[in-house]
Short mmCIF file of C-alpha atoms in Angstrom, two decimals:
data_model
loop_
_atom_site.label_atom_id
_atom_site.label_comp_id
_atom_site.label_asym_id
_atom_site.label_seq_id
_atom_site.Cartn_x
_atom_site.Cartn_y
_atom_site.Cartn_z
CA UNK A 1 79.12 71.86 99.09
CA UNK A 2 79.59 71.69 102.86
CA UNK A 3 78.84 75.30 103.80
CA UNK A 4 75.97 76.31 101.55
CA UNK A 5 74.92 79.94 102.05
CA UNK A 6 71.30 78.79 102.14
CA UNK A 7 71.88 76.40 105.04
CA UNK A 8 72.91 78.85 107.73
CA UNK A 9 71.16 79.19 111.08
CA UNK A 10 67.49 80.37 110.99
CA UNK A 11 68.29 83.47 113.03
CA UNK A 12 70.57 84.68 110.22
CA UNK A 13 67.65 85.74 108.01
CA UNK A 14 66.07 87.67 110.89
CA UNK A 15 69.27 89.53 111.63
CA UNK A 16 69.93 90.33 107.97
CA UNK A 17 66.40 91.75 107.65
CA UNK A 18 67.05 93.95 110.68
CA UNK A 19 70.34 95.08 109.19
CA UNK A 20 68.66 96.03 105.92
CA UNK A 21 66.13 98.08 107.87
CA UNK A 22 68.55 100.00 110.08
CA UNK A 23 71.95 100.29 108.39
CA UNK A 24 73.22 102.14 105.33
CA UNK A 25 74.02 99.57 102.69
CA UNK A 26 77.53 100.08 101.27
CA UNK A 27 78.75 96.47 101.30
CA UNK A 28 78.02 93.43 99.14
CA UNK A 29 78.07 90.61 101.69
CA UNK A 30 77.16 86.91 101.57
CA UNK A 31 74.03 85.89 103.51
CA UNK A 32 75.91 84.44 106.48
CA UNK A 33 76.89 85.85 109.86
CA UNK A 34 80.04 84.91 111.74
CA UNK A 35 79.79 84.61 115.50
CA UNK A 36 83.27 83.67 116.71
CA UNK A 37 86.72 82.55 115.68
CA UNK A 38 89.80 80.76 116.88
CA UNK A 39 93.24 80.93 115.32
CA UNK A 40 92.93 80.67 111.55
CA UNK A 41 89.27 79.64 111.67
CA UNK A 42 85.95 81.45 112.05
CA UNK A 43 82.49 80.04 112.74
CA UNK A 44 79.04 81.15 111.60
CA UNK A 45 75.78 81.11 113.51
CA UNK A 46 75.24 77.51 112.41
CA UNK A 47 78.64 76.73 114.01
CA UNK A 48 80.18 75.79 110.68
CA UNK A 49 83.96 76.14 110.56
CA UNK A 50 85.71 78.18 107.86
CA UNK A 51 89.45 78.35 107.19
CA UNK A 52 90.26 82.05 106.93
CA UNK A 53 92.63 83.07 104.13
CA UNK A 54 91.59 86.73 104.38
CA UNK A 55 92.40 87.58 108.03
CA UNK A 56 89.99 90.51 108.15
CA UNK A 57 91.79 91.95 105.08
CA UNK A 58 95.28 91.36 106.48
CA UNK A 59 94.38 92.55 109.98
CA UNK A 60 94.26 89.44 112.18
CA UNK A 61 97.96 88.64 111.96
CA UNK A 62 97.86 86.51 115.11
CA UNK A 63 94.54 84.94 114.21
CA UNK A 64 91.15 85.19 115.86
CA UNK A 65 90.48 85.25 119.61
CA UNK A 66 94.15 85.29 120.47
CA UNK A 67 94.36 84.57 124.22
CA UNK A 68 97.24 86.96 124.85
CA UNK A 69 95.54 89.86 123.06
CA UNK A 70 92.32 89.08 124.94
CA UNK A 71 94.16 89.07 128.27
CA UNK A 72 95.92 92.37 127.56
CA UNK A 73 92.73 94.09 126.41
CA UNK A 74 90.82 92.82 129.44
CA UNK A 75 93.47 93.96 131.90
CA UNK A 76 93.82 97.36 130.26
CA UNK A 77 90.05 97.89 130.02
CA UNK A 78 89.86 97.51 133.79
CA UNK A 79 92.50 100.22 134.19
CA UNK A 80 92.17 102.89 131.49
CA UNK A 81 90.63 102.90 128.01
CA UNK A 82 90.64 106.54 126.93
CA UNK A 83 92.19 109.83 128.00
CA UNK A 84 92.33 111.98 124.83
CA UNK A 85 95.59 113.50 123.69
CA UNK A 86 95.29 116.30 126.22
CA UNK A 87 97.32 113.95 128.44
CA UNK A 88 100.15 111.45 128.05
CA UNK A 89 99.76 107.71 128.48
CA UNK A 90 102.54 105.23 129.17
CA UNK A 91 101.62 102.67 126.53
CA UNK A 92 101.70 105.13 123.64
CA UNK A 93 105.20 106.17 124.70
CA UNK A 94 106.38 102.56 124.95
CA UNK A 95 104.80 101.63 121.61
CA UNK A 96 106.43 104.55 119.82
CA UNK A 97 109.82 103.51 121.18
CA UNK A 98 109.27 99.88 120.19
CA UNK A 99 108.24 100.68 116.62
CA UNK A 100 111.12 103.09 116.04
CA UNK A 101 113.77 100.84 117.58
CA UNK A 102 112.49 97.67 115.87
CA UNK A 103 112.50 99.49 112.53
CA UNK A 104 116.02 100.87 112.87
CA UNK A 105 117.60 97.73 114.35
CA UNK A 106 115.98 95.52 111.72
CA UNK A 107 117.50 97.38 108.79
CA UNK A 108 114.49 99.56 108.06
CA UNK A 109 114.54 103.27 107.24
CA UNK A 110 115.86 105.95 109.60
CA UNK A 111 112.70 106.13 111.66
CA UNK A 112 112.67 108.72 114.40
CA UNK A 113 109.18 109.83 115.51
CA UNK A 114 105.61 108.47 115.58
CA UNK A 115 102.12 109.92 115.38
CA UNK A 116 99.31 107.50 116.27
CA UNK A 117 95.99 107.43 114.43
CA UNK A 118 92.88 105.25 114.44
CA UNK A 119 93.27 103.68 111.00
CA UNK A 120 95.37 103.36 107.89
CA UNK A 121 93.34 105.92 106.00
CA UNK A 122 93.91 108.45 108.78
CA UNK A 123 97.61 107.63 108.78
CA UNK A 124 97.77 108.47 105.07
CA UNK A 125 95.77 111.65 105.60
CA UNK A 126 98.23 112.75 108.29
CA UNK A 127 101.17 111.89 106.06
CA UNK A 128 99.74 114.12 103.30
CA UNK A 129 99.33 116.97 105.77
CA UNK A 130 102.91 116.58 106.97
CA UNK A 131 104.10 116.54 103.35
CA UNK A 132 102.20 119.67 102.41
CA UNK A 133 103.69 121.53 105.34
CA UNK A 134 107.07 120.19 104.24
CA UNK A 135 106.51 121.70 100.81
CA UNK A 136 105.87 125.12 102.30
CA UNK A 137 108.81 124.75 104.69
CA UNK A 138 111.24 123.72 101.92
CA UNK A 139 110.16 126.65 99.77
CA UNK A 140 110.65 129.06 102.63
CA UNK A 141 114.11 127.67 103.44
CA UNK A 142 115.24 127.77 99.81
CA UNK A 143 114.08 131.32 99.28
CA UNK A 144 115.63 132.59 102.51
CA UNK A 145 112.52 134.66 103.07
CA UNK A 146 109.57 134.55 105.39
CA UNK A 147 107.19 133.74 102.54
CA UNK A 148 105.83 130.21 102.29
CA UNK A 149 106.12 128.27 99.05
CA UNK A 150 102.42 127.91 98.24
CA UNK A 151 103.05 126.06 94.96
CA UNK A 152 104.80 122.96 96.32
CA UNK A 153 101.76 120.85 97.21
CA UNK A 154 101.56 118.16 94.51
CA UNK A 155 101.19 114.50 95.51
CA UNK A 156 102.04 111.66 93.13
CA UNK A 157 100.44 108.22 93.45
CA UNK A 158 100.34 105.23 91.13
CA UNK A 159 98.03 103.09 89.03
CA UNK A 160 96.22 100.32 90.93
CA UNK A 161 97.00 102.02 94.25
CA UNK A 162 94.68 101.95 97.24
CA UNK A 163 95.32 104.41 100.06
CA UNK A 164 91.90 104.81 101.69
CA UNK A 165 88.41 106.26 101.33
CA UNK A 166 88.54 109.73 102.93
CA UNK A 167 89.04 112.61 100.52
CA UNK A 168 92.81 112.98 100.62
CA UNK A 169 93.44 109.22 100.63
CA UNK A 170 90.75 108.74 97.97
CA UNK A 171 92.41 111.37 95.77
CA UNK A 172 95.51 109.13 95.76
CA UNK A 173 93.40 106.04 94.93
CA UNK A 174 92.87 106.09 91.15
CA UNK A 175 89.85 103.81 90.90
CA UNK A 176 86.80 105.22 89.10
CA UNK A 177 84.46 103.01 91.13
CA UNK A 178 85.76 104.60 94.33
CA UNK A 179 86.25 108.17 93.10
CA UNK A 180 83.45 108.88 90.60
CA UNK A 181 80.52 109.36 92.99
CA UNK A 182 82.49 111.84 95.08
CA UNK A 183 84.28 114.07 92.59
CA UNK A 184 85.90 116.54 92.49
CA UNK A 185 88.88 115.15 94.31
CA UNK A 186 91.37 117.16 96.37
CA UNK A 187 93.47 119.32 94.01
CA UNK A 188 97.14 118.60 93.48
CA UNK A 189 97.00 114.81 93.18
CA UNK A 190 98.27 113.06 90.05
CA UNK A 191 98.38 109.36 89.19
CA UNK A 192 101.05 107.76 87.00
CA UNK A 193 101.93 104.17 85.98
CA UNK A 194 103.35 101.86 88.67
CA UNK A 195 106.85 100.51 88.05
CA UNK A 196 107.40 102.95 85.17
CA UNK A 197 110.28 105.40 85.46
CA UNK A 198 110.27 106.68 81.88
CA UNK A 199 108.68 110.04 82.72
CA UNK A 200 109.65 110.34 86.38
CA UNK A 201 111.26 113.78 85.96
CA UNK A 202 108.05 115.12 84.50
CA UNK A 203 105.59 113.93 87.12
CA UNK A 204 107.86 114.36 90.17
CA UNK A 205 108.86 117.99 89.84
CA UNK A 206 109.52 121.17 91.79
CA UNK A 207 105.82 121.46 92.67
CA UNK A 208 105.71 117.96 94.16
CA UNK A 209 105.72 117.74 97.94
CA UNK A 210 105.28 113.96 98.19
CA UNK A 211 105.23 110.65 96.36
CA UNK A 212 103.20 107.84 97.97
CA UNK A 213 103.73 104.23 96.97
CA UNK A 214 102.91 100.74 98.24
CA UNK A 215 106.00 98.49 98.09
CA UNK A 216 103.51 95.70 97.40
CA UNK A 217 100.07 96.77 96.26
CA UNK A 218 97.29 94.79 97.93
CA UNK A 219 93.90 95.98 96.73
CA UNK A 220 95.30 96.67 93.26
CA UNK A 221 96.24 93.05 92.63
CA UNK A 222 99.41 92.22 94.64
CA UNK A 223 101.95 94.01 92.44
CA UNK A 224 105.48 94.38 93.83
CA UNK A 225 107.52 97.51 93.17
CA UNK A 226 110.87 96.89 91.50
CA UNK A 227 114.14 98.06 92.99
CA UNK A 228 114.96 100.33 89.99
CA UNK A 229 111.51 101.94 90.29
CA UNK A 230 111.83 102.71 94.00
CA UNK A 231 115.44 103.81 93.63
CA UNK A 232 114.44 106.22 90.88
CA UNK A 233 111.64 107.62 93.05
CA UNK A 234 114.01 108.09 95.99
CA UNK A 235 116.60 109.80 93.82
CA UNK A 236 114.07 112.11 92.16
CA UNK A 237 112.43 113.02 95.48
CA UNK A 238 115.83 114.06 96.78
CA UNK A 239 116.48 116.15 93.67
CA UNK A 240 113.25 118.16 94.00
CA UNK A 241 113.11 117.98 97.83
CA UNK A 242 109.88 115.99 97.96
CA UNK A 243 109.08 113.35 100.58
CA UNK A 244 108.82 109.66 99.75
CA UNK A 245 105.94 107.98 101.60
CA UNK A 246 105.64 104.20 101.86
CA UNK A 247 102.13 102.91 102.52
CA UNK A 248 102.77 99.62 104.33
CA UNK A 249 99.31 99.42 105.82
CA UNK A 250 98.64 96.04 104.20
CA UNK A 251 102.09 94.74 103.26
CA UNK A 252 103.94 95.71 106.44
CA UNK A 253 104.27 94.28 109.95
CA UNK A 254 105.48 90.80 109.12
CA UNK A 255 103.36 89.95 106.09
CA UNK A 256 106.32 89.67 103.71
CA UNK A 257 108.50 87.70 106.10
CA UNK A 258 110.27 90.80 107.42
CA UNK A 259 108.88 93.38 109.82
CA UNK A 260 108.50 95.88 106.95
CA UNK A 261 108.23 95.24 103.22
CA UNK A 262 110.81 97.95 102.50
CA UNK A 263 113.43 95.91 104.36
CA UNK A 264 113.62 93.77 101.21
CA UNK A 265 115.02 96.83 99.39
CA UNK A 266 118.46 98.47 99.69
CA UNK A 267 118.78 101.65 101.73
CA UNK A 268 118.81 103.63 98.49
CA UNK A 269 115.07 102.88 98.35
CA UNK A 270 114.05 103.85 101.88
CA UNK A 271 111.28 106.39 102.62
CA UNK A 272 110.90 109.57 104.67
CA UNK A 273 107.48 108.56 106.02
CA UNK A 274 105.93 105.15 106.57
CA UNK A 275 102.23 104.56 107.29
CA UNK A 276 100.92 101.42 108.97
CA UNK A 277 97.79 100.12 110.62
CA UNK A 278 95.92 96.89 109.86
CA UNK A 279 97.65 94.19 111.97
CA UNK A 280 99.26 96.54 114.47
CA UNK A 281 96.84 95.57 117.29
CA UNK A 282 95.31 92.45 115.70
CA UNK A 283 91.94 94.08 115.10
CA UNK A 284 91.86 96.80 117.74
CA UNK A 285 91.74 100.02 115.66
CA UNK A 286 95.09 101.81 115.53
CA UNK A 287 97.34 103.31 112.86
CA UNK A 288 100.71 105.01 112.87
CA UNK A 289 102.70 107.58 110.91
CA UNK A 290 106.42 107.02 111.32
CA UNK A 291 108.83 109.70 110.09
CA UNK A 292 112.48 110.57 109.87
CA UNK A 293 113.80 113.33 112.12
CA UNK A 294 113.87 115.96 109.36
CA UNK A 295 110.14 115.47 108.78
CA UNK A 296 109.33 115.47 112.48
CA UNK A 297 111.25 118.74 112.91
CA UNK A 298 108.75 120.71 110.82
CA UNK A 299 105.65 119.50 112.71
CA UNK A 300 104.77 121.72 115.64
CA UNK A 301 102.12 121.86 118.36
CA UNK A 302 98.64 122.21 116.89
CA UNK A 303 99.54 121.00 113.39
CA UNK A 304 97.62 117.75 113.73
CA UNK A 305 95.45 115.92 116.23
CA UNK A 306 93.07 113.06 116.96
CA UNK A 307 90.61 112.25 119.74
CA UNK A 308 91.03 108.49 119.87
CA UNK A 309 94.45 107.96 118.26
CA UNK A 310 97.07 106.44 120.54
CA UNK A 311 94.60 105.59 123.30
CA UNK A 312 95.86 103.35 126.14
CA UNK A 313 93.78 100.31 125.15
CA UNK A 314 94.88 100.17 121.51
CA UNK A 315 98.51 100.93 122.35
CA UNK A 316 98.67 98.29 125.07
CA UNK A 317 97.30 95.71 122.64
CA UNK A 318 99.71 96.82 119.93
CA UNK A 319 102.67 96.47 122.29
CA UNK A 320 101.83 92.82 122.73
CA UNK A 321 101.11 92.20 119.06
CA UNK A 322 104.19 93.89 117.58
CA UNK A 323 106.45 92.15 120.12
CA UNK A 324 105.12 88.79 118.95
CA UNK A 325 105.15 89.57 115.22
CA UNK A 326 108.76 90.72 115.25
CA UNK A 327 110.21 87.37 116.28
CA UNK A 328 112.35 84.94 114.26
CA UNK A 329 109.83 82.17 114.89
CA UNK A 330 106.84 83.97 113.43
CA UNK A 331 108.70 85.57 110.52
CA UNK A 332 110.25 82.20 109.64
CA UNK A 333 106.77 80.70 109.60
CA UNK A 334 105.60 83.44 107.23
CA UNK A 335 108.47 82.71 104.87
CA UNK A 336 108.12 78.92 105.02
CA UNK A 337 104.34 78.71 104.71
CA UNK A 338 104.32 81.53 102.17
CA UNK A 339 106.87 79.70 100.02
CA UNK A 340 104.79 76.53 100.16
CA UNK A 341 101.63 78.38 99.12
CA UNK A 342 103.34 80.25 96.30
CA UNK A 343 104.92 77.11 94.85
CA UNK A 344 101.62 75.25 95.16
CA UNK A 345 99.76 78.03 93.33
CA UNK A 346 102.43 78.16 90.63
CA UNK A 347 101.89 74.44 89.97
CA UNK A 348 98.24 75.22 89.30
CA UNK A 349 99.24 77.43 86.36
CA UNK A 350 100.19 74.32 84.35
CA UNK A 351 97.04 72.48 85.43
CA UNK A 352 94.69 75.36 84.65
CA UNK A 353 96.36 77.46 81.95
CA UNK A 354 93.00 78.76 80.74
CA UNK A 355 92.27 80.14 84.22
CA UNK A 356 95.57 81.25 85.81
CA UNK A 357 98.40 83.27 84.27
CA UNK A 358 100.72 84.28 87.12
CA UNK A 359 101.25 84.13 90.87
CA UNK A 360 102.68 87.23 92.56
CA UNK A 361 103.80 88.44 95.96
CA UNK A 362 105.97 87.18 98.80
CA UNK A 363 105.45 85.81 102.27
CA UNK A 364 101.76 85.72 103.08
CA UNK A 365 100.60 88.41 100.69
CA UNK A 366 100.04 86.51 97.44
CA UNK A 367 97.97 87.12 94.35
CA UNK A 368 96.69 84.55 91.87
CA UNK A 369 96.08 86.21 88.49
CA UNK A 370 93.04 84.82 86.67
CA UNK A 371 92.18 85.25 83.01
CA UNK A 372 88.63 86.27 83.92
CA UNK A 373 86.73 87.76 86.84
CA UNK A 374 87.37 85.33 89.74
CA UNK A 375 84.45 86.51 91.88
CA UNK A 376 82.79 83.14 91.39
CA UNK A 377 85.78 81.49 93.05
CA UNK A 378 85.03 83.36 96.26
CA UNK A 379 81.58 81.80 96.55
CA UNK A 380 82.79 78.36 95.52
CA UNK A 381 85.51 78.47 98.19
CA UNK A 382 83.25 79.87 100.89
CA UNK A 383 80.66 77.14 100.37
CA UNK A 384 83.43 74.61 100.86
CA UNK A 385 84.72 76.22 104.04
CA UNK A 386 87.48 78.56 102.80
CA UNK A 387 87.40 82.37 102.95
CA UNK A 388 89.29 84.17 100.17
CA UNK A 389 88.93 87.65 98.68
CA UNK A 390 89.55 89.26 95.33
CA UNK A 391 91.68 92.23 94.36
CA UNK A 392 92.05 94.37 91.25
CA UNK A 393 92.96 93.03 87.81
CA UNK A 394 91.12 89.69 88.15
CA UNK A 395 93.22 88.61 91.12
CA UNK A 396 92.45 86.37 94.07
CA UNK A 397 94.30 87.72 97.10
CA UNK A 398 95.69 85.30 99.70
CA UNK A 399 96.36 87.08 103.02
CA UNK A 400 95.82 84.60 105.88
CA UNK A 401 96.87 85.07 109.51
CA UNK A 402 100.64 84.99 109.89
CA UNK A 403 100.28 82.01 112.25
CA UNK A 404 98.92 79.79 109.45
CA UNK A 405 100.38 76.30 109.74
CA UNK A 406 101.63 74.10 106.91
CA UNK A 407 98.74 71.71 107.55
CA UNK A 408 96.20 74.52 107.30
CA UNK A 409 97.91 75.81 104.16
CA UNK A 410 97.69 72.36 102.56
CA UNK A 411 93.98 72.19 103.38
CA UNK A 412 93.42 75.58 101.78
CA UNK A 413 95.29 74.58 98.62
CA UNK A 414 93.20 71.42 98.35
CA UNK A 415 89.96 73.39 98.59
CA UNK A 416 91.18 76.00 96.10
CA UNK A 417 92.11 73.34 93.54
CA UNK A 418 88.71 71.70 93.95
CA UNK A 419 87.07 75.06 93.33
CA UNK A 420 89.22 75.68 90.25
CA UNK A 421 88.03 72.44 88.67
CA UNK A 422 84.43 73.56 89.13
CA UNK A 423 85.17 77.15 88.08
CA UNK A 424 86.86 75.94 84.88
CA UNK A 425 83.84 73.83 83.96
CA UNK A 426 81.43 76.68 84.71
CA UNK A 427 83.52 79.11 82.68
CA UNK A 428 83.50 77.00 79.51
#
């Protein structure tokens, strides 16, 4: 043990006591406090170095304390931070153009328009609002009357999904631990099995306005949607005139080795709406709803809004970040280092068959499936200088910064294997 929780700086206990006194406790956190970071490493108040395989839950794509992001934020903060959406700002316009053009030129879906939010959850909430208006619009068009179709408001999501914590997003997140304290959920949401198309015509029907799916589920355990599954969803959405929403908040923006996860699928799988957030500005809060033209056409002035969304500071940072993520050099690194990590983890299956069953994912969103709750692995790794996190279904999730080097990856694998030896002994 090189980074024992009990051996942190003396001030840590004082600060944690103050936190307990003044903040609402909704998080289970280790008794350490991080003070700064650099690249793929973070440091606690005792100045101990940790290799970060969590990246702020897939947020810090370019690592910690990136000099270019720091420079851009500093320069923009001296000029203009906030205006509100009562006025235009140049960086939001430029960022919208960049995201749309990068998506289309890279083989992504037929993106056309953008709405900026503050977070991924808010992006999903906005997408649901757009979809529910779509349902009323489609009903009105089909009936050739002025009456809205008030019955087309259903939203379909899938098992193990995670779409956020606000009420609409939570209603599409079928986890009892997240939903139970806050029931009833928003009406009209239904959850069905992921990667199962056997009853698709039943659950995606004439009353469905949208289907939301993660091409690769993160929180649920790093499960990847199959091509037949997504193709069937696309086909059925077209049949009943529902919208297909891809939540790429965690799996998008370079994490799979392409700009978007859906670029790994044929065009027959592409969505009508895509939501993104996490790494878009490398930690500066921003999210985005990207839509096709036919969706954008039904949204009019006053339909949606946000005070902070698309502010000059976040958009200026995002311009820098997205320009650097969408490069052959960085995406090649994601593929190369990701392939090394995945093959290394797969070798551990034979060494620890009582602990590990499968390794899933692609690029730098990987999941190691354990046979039992792997929470103990998190502490073992942390106290040896490696930060990892769990996901659903007894999975350890590996989502490091996209700039992770082969050398850093090798170090992480070495620490993980050391922890597995200990975890196996403790589990017997």
